[in-house]
Short mmCIF file of C-alpha atoms (C1' of nucleotides) in Angstrom, two decimals:
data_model
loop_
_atom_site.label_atom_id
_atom_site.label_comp_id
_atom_site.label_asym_id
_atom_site.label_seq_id
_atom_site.Cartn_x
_atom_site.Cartn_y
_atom_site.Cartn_z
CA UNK R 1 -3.93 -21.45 20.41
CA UNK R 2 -3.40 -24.98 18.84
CA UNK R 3 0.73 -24.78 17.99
CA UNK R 4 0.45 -27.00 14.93
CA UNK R 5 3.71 -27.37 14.03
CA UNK R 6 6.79 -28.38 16.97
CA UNK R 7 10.46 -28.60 16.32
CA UNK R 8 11.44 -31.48 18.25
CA UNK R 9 14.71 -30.68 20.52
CA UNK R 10 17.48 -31.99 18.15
CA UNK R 11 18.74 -35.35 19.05
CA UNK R 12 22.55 -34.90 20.33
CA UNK R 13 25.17 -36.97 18.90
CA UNK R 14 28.36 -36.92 17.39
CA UNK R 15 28.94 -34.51 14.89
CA UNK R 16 26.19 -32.59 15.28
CA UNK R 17 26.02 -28.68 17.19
CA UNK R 18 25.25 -29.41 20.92
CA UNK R 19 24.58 -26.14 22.20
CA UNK R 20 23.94 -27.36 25.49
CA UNK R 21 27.42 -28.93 25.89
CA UNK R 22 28.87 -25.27 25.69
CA UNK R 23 28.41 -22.12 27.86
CA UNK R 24 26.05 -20.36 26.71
CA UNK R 25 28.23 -17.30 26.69
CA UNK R 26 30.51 -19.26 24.35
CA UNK R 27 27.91 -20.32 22.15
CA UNK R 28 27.77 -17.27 19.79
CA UNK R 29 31.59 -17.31 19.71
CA UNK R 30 31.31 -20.85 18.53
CA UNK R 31 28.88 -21.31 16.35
CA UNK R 32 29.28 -21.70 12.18
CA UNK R 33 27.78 -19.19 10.86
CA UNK R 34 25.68 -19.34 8.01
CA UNK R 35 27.76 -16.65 6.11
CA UNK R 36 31.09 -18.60 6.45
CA UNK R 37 29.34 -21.73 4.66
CA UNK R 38 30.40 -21.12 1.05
CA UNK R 39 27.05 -19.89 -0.48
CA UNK R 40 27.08 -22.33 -3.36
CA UNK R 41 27.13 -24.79 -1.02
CA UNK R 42 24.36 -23.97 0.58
CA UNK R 43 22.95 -22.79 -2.10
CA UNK R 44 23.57 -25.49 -3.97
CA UNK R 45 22.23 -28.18 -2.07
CA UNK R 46 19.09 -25.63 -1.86
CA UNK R 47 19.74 -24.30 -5.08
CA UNK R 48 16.27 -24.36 -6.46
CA UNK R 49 14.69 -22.69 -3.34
CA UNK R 50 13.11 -24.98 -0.85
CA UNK R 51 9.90 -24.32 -2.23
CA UNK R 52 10.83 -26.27 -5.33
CA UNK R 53 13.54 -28.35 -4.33
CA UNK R 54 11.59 -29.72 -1.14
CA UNK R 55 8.15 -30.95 -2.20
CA UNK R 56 7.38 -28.72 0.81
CA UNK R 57 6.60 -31.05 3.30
CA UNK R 58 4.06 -28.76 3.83
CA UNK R 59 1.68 -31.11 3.12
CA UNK R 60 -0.67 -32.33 5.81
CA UNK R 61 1.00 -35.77 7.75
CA UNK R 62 0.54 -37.38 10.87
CA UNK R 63 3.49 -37.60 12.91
CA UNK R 64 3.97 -41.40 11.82
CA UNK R 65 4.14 -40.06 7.99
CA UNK R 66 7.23 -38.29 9.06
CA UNK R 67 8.83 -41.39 9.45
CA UNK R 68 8.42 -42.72 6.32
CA UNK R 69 9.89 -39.91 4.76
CA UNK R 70 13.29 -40.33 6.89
CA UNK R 71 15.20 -40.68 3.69
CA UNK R 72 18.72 -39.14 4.91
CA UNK R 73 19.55 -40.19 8.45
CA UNK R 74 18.10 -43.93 8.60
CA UNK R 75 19.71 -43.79 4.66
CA UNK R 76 22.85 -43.08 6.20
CA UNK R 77 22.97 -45.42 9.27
CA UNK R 78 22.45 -42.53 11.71
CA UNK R 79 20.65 -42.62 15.01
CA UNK R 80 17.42 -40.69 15.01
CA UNK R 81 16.04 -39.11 18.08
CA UNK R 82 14.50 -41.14 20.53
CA UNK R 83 11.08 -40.56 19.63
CA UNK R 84 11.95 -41.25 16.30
CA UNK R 85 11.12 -38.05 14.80
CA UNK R 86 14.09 -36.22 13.13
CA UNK R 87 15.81 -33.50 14.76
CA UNK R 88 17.01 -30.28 13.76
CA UNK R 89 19.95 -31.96 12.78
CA UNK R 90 18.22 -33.98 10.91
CA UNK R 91 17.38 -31.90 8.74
CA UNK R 92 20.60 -30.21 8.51
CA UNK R 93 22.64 -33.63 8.18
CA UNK R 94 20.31 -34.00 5.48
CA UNK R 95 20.88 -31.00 3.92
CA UNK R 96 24.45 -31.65 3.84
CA UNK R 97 24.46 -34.73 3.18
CA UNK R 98 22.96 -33.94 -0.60
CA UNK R 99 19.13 -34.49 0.23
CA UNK R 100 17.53 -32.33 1.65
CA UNK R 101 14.74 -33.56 4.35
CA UNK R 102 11.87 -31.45 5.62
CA UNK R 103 9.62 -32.22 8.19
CA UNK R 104 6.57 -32.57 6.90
CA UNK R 105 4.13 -31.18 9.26
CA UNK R 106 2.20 -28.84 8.42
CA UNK R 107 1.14 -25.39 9.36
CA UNK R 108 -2.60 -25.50 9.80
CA UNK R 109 -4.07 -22.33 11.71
CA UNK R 110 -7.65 -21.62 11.80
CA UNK R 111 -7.68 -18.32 13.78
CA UNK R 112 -8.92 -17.51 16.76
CA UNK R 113 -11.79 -17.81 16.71
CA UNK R 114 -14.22 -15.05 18.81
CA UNK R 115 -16.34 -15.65 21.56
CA UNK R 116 -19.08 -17.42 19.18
CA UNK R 117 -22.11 -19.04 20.71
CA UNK R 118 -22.34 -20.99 17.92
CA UNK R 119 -18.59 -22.82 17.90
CA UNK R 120 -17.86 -24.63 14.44
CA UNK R 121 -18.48 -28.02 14.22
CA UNK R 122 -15.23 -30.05 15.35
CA UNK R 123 -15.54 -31.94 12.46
CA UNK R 124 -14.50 -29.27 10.04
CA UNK R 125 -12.63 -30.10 6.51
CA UNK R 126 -9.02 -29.80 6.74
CA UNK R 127 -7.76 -26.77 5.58
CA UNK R 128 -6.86 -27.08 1.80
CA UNK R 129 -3.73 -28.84 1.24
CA UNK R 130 -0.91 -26.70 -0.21
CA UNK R 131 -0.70 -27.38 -4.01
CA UNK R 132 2.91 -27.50 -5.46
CA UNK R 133 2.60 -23.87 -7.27
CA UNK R 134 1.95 -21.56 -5.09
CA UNK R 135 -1.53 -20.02 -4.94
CA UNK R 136 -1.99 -15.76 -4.65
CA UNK R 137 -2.50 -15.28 -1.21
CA UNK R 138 -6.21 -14.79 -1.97
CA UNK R 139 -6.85 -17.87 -3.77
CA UNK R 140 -4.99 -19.76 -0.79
CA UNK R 141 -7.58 -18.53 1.41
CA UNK R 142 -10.53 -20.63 0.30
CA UNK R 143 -12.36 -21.18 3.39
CA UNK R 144 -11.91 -24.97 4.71
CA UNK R 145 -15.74 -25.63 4.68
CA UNK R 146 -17.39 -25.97 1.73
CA UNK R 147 -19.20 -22.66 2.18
CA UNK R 148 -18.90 -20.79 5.57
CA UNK R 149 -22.12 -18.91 6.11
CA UNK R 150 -21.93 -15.24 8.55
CA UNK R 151 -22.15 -16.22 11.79
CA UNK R 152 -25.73 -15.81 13.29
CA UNK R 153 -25.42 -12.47 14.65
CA UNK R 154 -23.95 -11.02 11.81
CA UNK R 155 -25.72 -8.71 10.38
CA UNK R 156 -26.27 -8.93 6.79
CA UNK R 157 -24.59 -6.25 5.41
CA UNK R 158 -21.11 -8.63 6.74
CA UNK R 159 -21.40 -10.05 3.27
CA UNK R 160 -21.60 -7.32 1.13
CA UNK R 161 -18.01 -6.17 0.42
CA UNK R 162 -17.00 -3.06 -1.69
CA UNK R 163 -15.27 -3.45 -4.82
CA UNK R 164 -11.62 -4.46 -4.30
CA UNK R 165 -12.20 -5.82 -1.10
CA UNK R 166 -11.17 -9.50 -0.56
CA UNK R 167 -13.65 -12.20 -1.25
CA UNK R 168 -12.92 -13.44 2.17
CA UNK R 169 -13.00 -10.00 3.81
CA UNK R 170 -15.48 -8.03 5.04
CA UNK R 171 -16.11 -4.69 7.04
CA UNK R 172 -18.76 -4.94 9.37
CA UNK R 173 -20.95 -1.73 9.25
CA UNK R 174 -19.18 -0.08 12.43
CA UNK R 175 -16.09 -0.51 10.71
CA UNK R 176 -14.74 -3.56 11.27
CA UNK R 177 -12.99 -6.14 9.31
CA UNK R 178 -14.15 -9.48 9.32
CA UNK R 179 -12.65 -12.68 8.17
CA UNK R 180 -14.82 -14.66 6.36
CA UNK R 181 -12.76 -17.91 6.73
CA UNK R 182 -13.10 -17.81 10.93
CA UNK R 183 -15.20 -14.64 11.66
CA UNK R 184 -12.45 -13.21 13.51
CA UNK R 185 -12.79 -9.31 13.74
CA UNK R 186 -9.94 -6.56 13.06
CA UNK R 187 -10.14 -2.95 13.34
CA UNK R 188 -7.58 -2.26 10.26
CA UNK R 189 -8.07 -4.11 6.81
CA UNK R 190 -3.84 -4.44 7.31
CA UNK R 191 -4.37 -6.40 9.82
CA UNK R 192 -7.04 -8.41 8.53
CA UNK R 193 -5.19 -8.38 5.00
CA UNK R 194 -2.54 -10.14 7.07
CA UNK R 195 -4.68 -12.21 9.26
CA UNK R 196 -5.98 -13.62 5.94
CA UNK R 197 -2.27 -15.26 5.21
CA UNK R 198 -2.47 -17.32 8.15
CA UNK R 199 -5.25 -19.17 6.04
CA UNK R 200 -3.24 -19.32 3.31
CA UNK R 201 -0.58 -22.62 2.88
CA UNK R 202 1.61 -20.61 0.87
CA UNK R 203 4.73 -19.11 2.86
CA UNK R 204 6.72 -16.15 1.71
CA UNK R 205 9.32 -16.11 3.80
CA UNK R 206 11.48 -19.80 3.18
CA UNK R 207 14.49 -21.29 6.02
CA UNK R 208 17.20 -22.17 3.65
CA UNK R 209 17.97 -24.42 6.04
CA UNK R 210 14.61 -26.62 6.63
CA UNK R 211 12.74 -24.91 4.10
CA UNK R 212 10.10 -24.11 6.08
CA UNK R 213 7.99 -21.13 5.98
CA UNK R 214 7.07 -18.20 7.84
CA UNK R 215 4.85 -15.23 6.85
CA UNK R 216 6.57 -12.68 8.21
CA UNK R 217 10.21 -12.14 8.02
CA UNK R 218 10.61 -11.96 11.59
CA UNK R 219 9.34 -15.03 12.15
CA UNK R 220 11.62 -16.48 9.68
CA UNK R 221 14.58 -14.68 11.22
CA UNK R 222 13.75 -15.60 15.11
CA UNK R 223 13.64 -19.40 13.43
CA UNK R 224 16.83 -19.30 12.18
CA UNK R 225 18.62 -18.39 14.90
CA UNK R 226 17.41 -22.17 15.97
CA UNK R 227 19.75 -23.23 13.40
CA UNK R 228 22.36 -20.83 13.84
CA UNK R 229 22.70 -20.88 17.20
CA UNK R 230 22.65 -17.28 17.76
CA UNK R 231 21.54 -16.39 21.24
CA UNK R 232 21.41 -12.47 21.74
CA UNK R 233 19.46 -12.45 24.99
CA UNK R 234 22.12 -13.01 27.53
CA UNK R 235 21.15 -13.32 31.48
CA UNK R 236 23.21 -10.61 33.33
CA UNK R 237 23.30 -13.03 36.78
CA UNK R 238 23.81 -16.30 34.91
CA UNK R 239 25.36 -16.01 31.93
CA UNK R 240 22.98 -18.37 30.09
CA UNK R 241 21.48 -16.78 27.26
CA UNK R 242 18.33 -17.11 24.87
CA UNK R 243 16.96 -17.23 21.45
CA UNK R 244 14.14 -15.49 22.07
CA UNK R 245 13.74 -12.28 24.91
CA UNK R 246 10.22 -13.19 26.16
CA UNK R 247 12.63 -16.82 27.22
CA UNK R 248 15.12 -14.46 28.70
CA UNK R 249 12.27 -12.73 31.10
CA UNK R 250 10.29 -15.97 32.13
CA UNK R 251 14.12 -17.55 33.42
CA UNK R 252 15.02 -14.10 35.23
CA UNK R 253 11.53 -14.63 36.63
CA UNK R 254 11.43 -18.16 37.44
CA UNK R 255 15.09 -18.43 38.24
CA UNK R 256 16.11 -15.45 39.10
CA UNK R 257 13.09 -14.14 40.31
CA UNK R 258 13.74 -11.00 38.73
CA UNK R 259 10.94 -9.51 37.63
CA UNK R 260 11.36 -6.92 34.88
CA UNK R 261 9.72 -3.57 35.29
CA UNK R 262 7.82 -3.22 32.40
CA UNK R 263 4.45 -2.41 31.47
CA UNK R 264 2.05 -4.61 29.39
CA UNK R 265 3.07 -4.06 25.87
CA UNK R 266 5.95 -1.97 26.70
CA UNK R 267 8.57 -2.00 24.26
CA UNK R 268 11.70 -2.63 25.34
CA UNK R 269 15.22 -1.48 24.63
CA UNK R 270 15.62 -2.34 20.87
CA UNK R 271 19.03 -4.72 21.12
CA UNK R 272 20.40 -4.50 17.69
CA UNK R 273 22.00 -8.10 16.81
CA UNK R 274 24.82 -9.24 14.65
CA UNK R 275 23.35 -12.32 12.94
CA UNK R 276 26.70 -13.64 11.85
CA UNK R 277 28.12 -13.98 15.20
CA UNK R 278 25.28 -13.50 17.55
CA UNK R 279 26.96 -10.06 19.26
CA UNK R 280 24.59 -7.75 20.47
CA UNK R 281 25.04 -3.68 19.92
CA UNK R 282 22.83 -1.44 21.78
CA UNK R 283 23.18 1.03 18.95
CA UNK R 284 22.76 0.50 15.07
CA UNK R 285 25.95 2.42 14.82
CA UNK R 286 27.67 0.06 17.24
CA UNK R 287 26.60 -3.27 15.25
CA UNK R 288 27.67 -1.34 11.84
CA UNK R 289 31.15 -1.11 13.43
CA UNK R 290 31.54 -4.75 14.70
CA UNK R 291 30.12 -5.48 11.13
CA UNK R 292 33.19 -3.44 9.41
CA UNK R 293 35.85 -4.89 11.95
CA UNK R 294 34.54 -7.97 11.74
CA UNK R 295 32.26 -9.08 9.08
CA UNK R 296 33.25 -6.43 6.46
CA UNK R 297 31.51 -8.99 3.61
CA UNK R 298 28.05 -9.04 5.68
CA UNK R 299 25.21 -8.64 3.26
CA UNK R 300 23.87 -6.02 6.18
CA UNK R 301 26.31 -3.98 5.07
CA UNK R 302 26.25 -4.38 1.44
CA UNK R 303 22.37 -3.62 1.93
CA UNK R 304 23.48 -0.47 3.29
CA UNK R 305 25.65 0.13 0.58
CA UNK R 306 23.44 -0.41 -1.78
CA UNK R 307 20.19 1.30 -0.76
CA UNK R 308 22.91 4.15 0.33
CA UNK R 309 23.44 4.20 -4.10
CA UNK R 310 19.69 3.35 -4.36
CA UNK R 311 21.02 0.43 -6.23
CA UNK R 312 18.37 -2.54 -6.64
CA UNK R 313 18.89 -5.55 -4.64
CA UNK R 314 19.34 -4.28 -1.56
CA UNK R 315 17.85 -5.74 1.47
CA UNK R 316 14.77 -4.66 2.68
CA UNK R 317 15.38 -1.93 5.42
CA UNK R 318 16.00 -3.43 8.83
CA UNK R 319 17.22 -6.80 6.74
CA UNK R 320 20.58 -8.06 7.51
CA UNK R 321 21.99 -10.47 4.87
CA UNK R 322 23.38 -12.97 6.28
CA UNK R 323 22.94 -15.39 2.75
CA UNK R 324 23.14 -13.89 -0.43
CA UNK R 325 19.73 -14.57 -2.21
CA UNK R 326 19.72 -18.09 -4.00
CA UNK R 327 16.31 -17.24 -5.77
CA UNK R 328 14.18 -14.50 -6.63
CA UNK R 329 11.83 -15.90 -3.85
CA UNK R 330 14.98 -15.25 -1.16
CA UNK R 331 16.05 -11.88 -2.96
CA UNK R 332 12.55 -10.68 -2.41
CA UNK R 333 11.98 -12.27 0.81
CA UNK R 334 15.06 -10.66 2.05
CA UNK R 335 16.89 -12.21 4.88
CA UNK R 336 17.03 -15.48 6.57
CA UNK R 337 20.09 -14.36 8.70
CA UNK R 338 18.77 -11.37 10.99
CA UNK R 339 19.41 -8.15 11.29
CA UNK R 340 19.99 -5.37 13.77
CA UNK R 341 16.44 -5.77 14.49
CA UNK R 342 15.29 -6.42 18.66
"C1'" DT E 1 4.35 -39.41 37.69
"C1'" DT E 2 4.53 -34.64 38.31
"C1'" DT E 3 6.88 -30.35 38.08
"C1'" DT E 4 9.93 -27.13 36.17
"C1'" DG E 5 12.51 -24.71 32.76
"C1'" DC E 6 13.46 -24.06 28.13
"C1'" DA E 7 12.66 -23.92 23.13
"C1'" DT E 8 9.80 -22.78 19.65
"C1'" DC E 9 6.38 -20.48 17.02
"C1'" DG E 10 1.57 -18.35 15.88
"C1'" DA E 11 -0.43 -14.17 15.62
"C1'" DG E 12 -1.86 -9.34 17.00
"C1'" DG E 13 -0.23 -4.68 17.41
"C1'" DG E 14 3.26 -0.94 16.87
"C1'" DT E 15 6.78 1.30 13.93
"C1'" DT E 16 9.12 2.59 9.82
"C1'" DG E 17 10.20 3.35 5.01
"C1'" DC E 18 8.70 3.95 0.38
"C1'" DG Y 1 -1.58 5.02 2.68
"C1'" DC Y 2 0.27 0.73 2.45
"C1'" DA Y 3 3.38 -2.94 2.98
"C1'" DA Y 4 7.12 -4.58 5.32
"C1'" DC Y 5 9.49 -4.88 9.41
"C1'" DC Y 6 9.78 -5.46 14.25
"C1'" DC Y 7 8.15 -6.47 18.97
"C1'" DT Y 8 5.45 -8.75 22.25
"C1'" DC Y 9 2.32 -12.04 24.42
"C1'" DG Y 10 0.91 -16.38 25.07
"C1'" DA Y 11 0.48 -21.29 24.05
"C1'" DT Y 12 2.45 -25.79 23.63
"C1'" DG Y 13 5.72 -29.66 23.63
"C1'" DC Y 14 9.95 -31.71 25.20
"C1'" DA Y 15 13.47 -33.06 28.40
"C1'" DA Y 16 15.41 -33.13 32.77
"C1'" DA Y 17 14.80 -32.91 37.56
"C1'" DA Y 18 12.23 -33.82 41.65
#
DNA sequence: TTTTGCATCGAGGGTTGC
DNA sequence: GCAACCCTCGATGCAAAA
C-alpha cells in the first residue's frame, strides 16, 4: 500500500512545540490547545476554509516543488528541516505567521488492486488533478485511464449497472460491488460507495491547521492530534505515550514485550478522550465531567446541549468540538478536535 | 550502513444514530 | 436502510541508535 503522502517529523527549533523534549506524561498537560487559541484567530488566518484560502496544495508535486513553494519560513529567515522539506511547524509558523503554507503533496490512491493476472500497465495516467471547485464525489472519480475496460475475467454483465447505481460502480452478478476505476471488489455498495472517495481528489473533512484533507472524520481527528499534541495512549510500564493505539501495542511489544491478548479484529476497550487536554475517561460520563470541571466552553458539550434541544448545529454524534465551525464546510464536517471517540 | 522504534496515514470493516 | 462515525490493521518514511 503505496503511502503517498508523509508528514516529515517537524524540524525542532526554537519556538516551536518539541514534544520530545517533554515527558510524555507531561505532554497533554502542556500542550496549547486548539480551543484556547482565540477562534478568530485561527479562524481568521483560515478564515475562508483551507479549501479556498490554500490553493490546496493538493495538487500533484514532486518533493522538489515543495520547495519552491516555501513562502513563510525561508520568507522569514527561519531554518527549515534538514532535508529541506517543511515541517509540521512549518506549516503552523506559517499559519501564524499570516500565510498560510500547505504541503503540497498530494493524495494519490489507486486501490488495491486484486490479485489480477493482468496487472495495469505501470505507466498509467496520473490520477486527475484536483480542480479548484470541488467536483461531486462522482464526477471526481473519473477513472485515471482514458477508458478502463472490465478486467478479462469479468464477466459481462460487470458493466451493466442498474439505474442509480454509480457510473463507476458495479455489482457483479453474485452480488458483488465492483469498482470500475481499480476492479477492486466489495460485498456492500457502502463500502464500495466509500471506496469510490479514495478516487476522488476532493476531501470532506479539512485540518484547520494544514488544510489538508481526510475522508473520514476520523482520519481527520487522529491527524490532528499531530498538531495538538494530544497523546491518549499512555504505556502503563513507561510512561511514554502515543498518538495512535496500534503505536501503543507495537512499543509494549517491541519494548516491553508485552504482548496484548487480543484477538484479530478484536475491539478493544473504547478509551473516551478529551481533545482539549488529551485526558483519557474510560466512561463517556467520566469525560463529560472533566469537560464541565474543566472545559465547561467545549463545543463537545455544547453539541450535547444542543442535539439534547434538537437545536441545529450541533455536532455530529460522537463529534467533540474542539473549534467552532469557521465555514459551512467545517460546520458540516464537524470536528477537527476529537471527541470521546477510541 | 543497518537496525530499531516511532509517527503517520490509507483503507476496510464494525457500530451507531437518524 | 443509509450515512456517518469509530476502530483496526498494515504499510511506509524518518530519525536515532547500534
Amino acid at each position: 500500500m503505496p503511502r503517498a503522502f508523509l508528514v516529515k517529523k517537524a524540524n525542532v527549533s526554537p519556538g516551536k512545540r518539541n514534544w520530545s523534549e517533554l515527558p510524555d506524561h507531561e505532554r497533554g498537560d502542556v500542550y496549547i490547545p486548539v480551543s484556547i487559541f482565540p477562534n478568530s484567530v485561527l479562524m481568521t488566518e483560515v478564515e475562508a476554509s483551507p479549501a479556498e484560502t490554500v490553493p490546496l496544495c493538493l495538487t500533484k508535486h514532486s518533493s522538489s516543488d515543495n520547495h519552491a513553494q516555501l513562502p513563510s519560513s525561508t520568507a522569514l529567515g527561519q531554518p527549515r528541516s534538514p532535508s529541506g522539506s517543511p515541517g509540521r511547524s512549518d506549516i503552523r509558523r506559517s499559519l501564524h505567521s499570516g500565510s498560510l503554507y500547505v504541503r503540497s503533496k498530494m493524495k494519490v490512491t489507486t486501490g488495491k488492486l486484486p490479485p489480477d493476472p493482468t496487472p495495469l500497465p505501470p505507466t498509467l495516467p496520473p490520477i486527475p488533478i484536483p480542480s479548484p471547485q470541488p467536483l461531486p464525489p462522482q464526477a471526481a472519480v473519473v477513472p485515471a485511464a482514458p477508458k478502463q475496460t472490465p478486467a478479462p475475467s469479468e464477466p459481462p454483465s460487470m458493466v451493466n449497472r442498474p439505474a442509480g447505481q454509480s457510473q463507476n460502480t458495479a455489482p457483479t452478478p453474485a452480488g458483488a460491488f465492483v469498482c470500475q476505476v481499480c476492479q477492486k471488489t466489495f460485498q456492500f455498495q457502502r463500502m464500495l460507495n466509500r471506496h469510490v472517495k479514495c478516487h476522488s481528489d476532493t476531501k470532506r473533512h479539512l485540518c484547520t491547521f494544514c488544510g489538508k484533507g481526510f475522508n473520514d472524520t476520523f482520519d481527520l481527528k487522529r491527524h490532528v492530534r499531530t498538531h495538538t499534541g494530544v497523546r491518549p495512549y499512555k504505556c502503563s510500564l513507561c510512561d511514554k505515550a502515543f498518538t495512535q493505539r496500534c503505536s501503543l501495542e507495537s512499543h509494549m511489544k517491541k519494548i516491553h514485550s508485552v504482548t496484548l491478548k487480543y484477538a484479530y479484529k478484536e475491539r478493544r476497550n473504547k478509551l473516551y478522550v478529551c481533545e482539549e487536554c488529551g485526558h483519557t475517561a474510560g466512561t463517556q460520563d467520566e469525560l463529560v465531567r472533566h469537560l464541565h470541571s474543566l472545559h465547561p466552553d467545549s463545543q463537545l458539550l455544547k453539541g450535547k446541549a444542543a442535539r439534547r434541544a434538537g437545536g441545529p448545529g450541533a455536532p455530529a454524534p460522537g463529534s467533540v468540538g474542539g473549534s467552532a465551525p469557521s465555514s459551512p464546510r467545517e460546520a458540516d464536517s464537524d470536528d477537527t478536535n476529537g471527541s470521546a471517540g477510541q
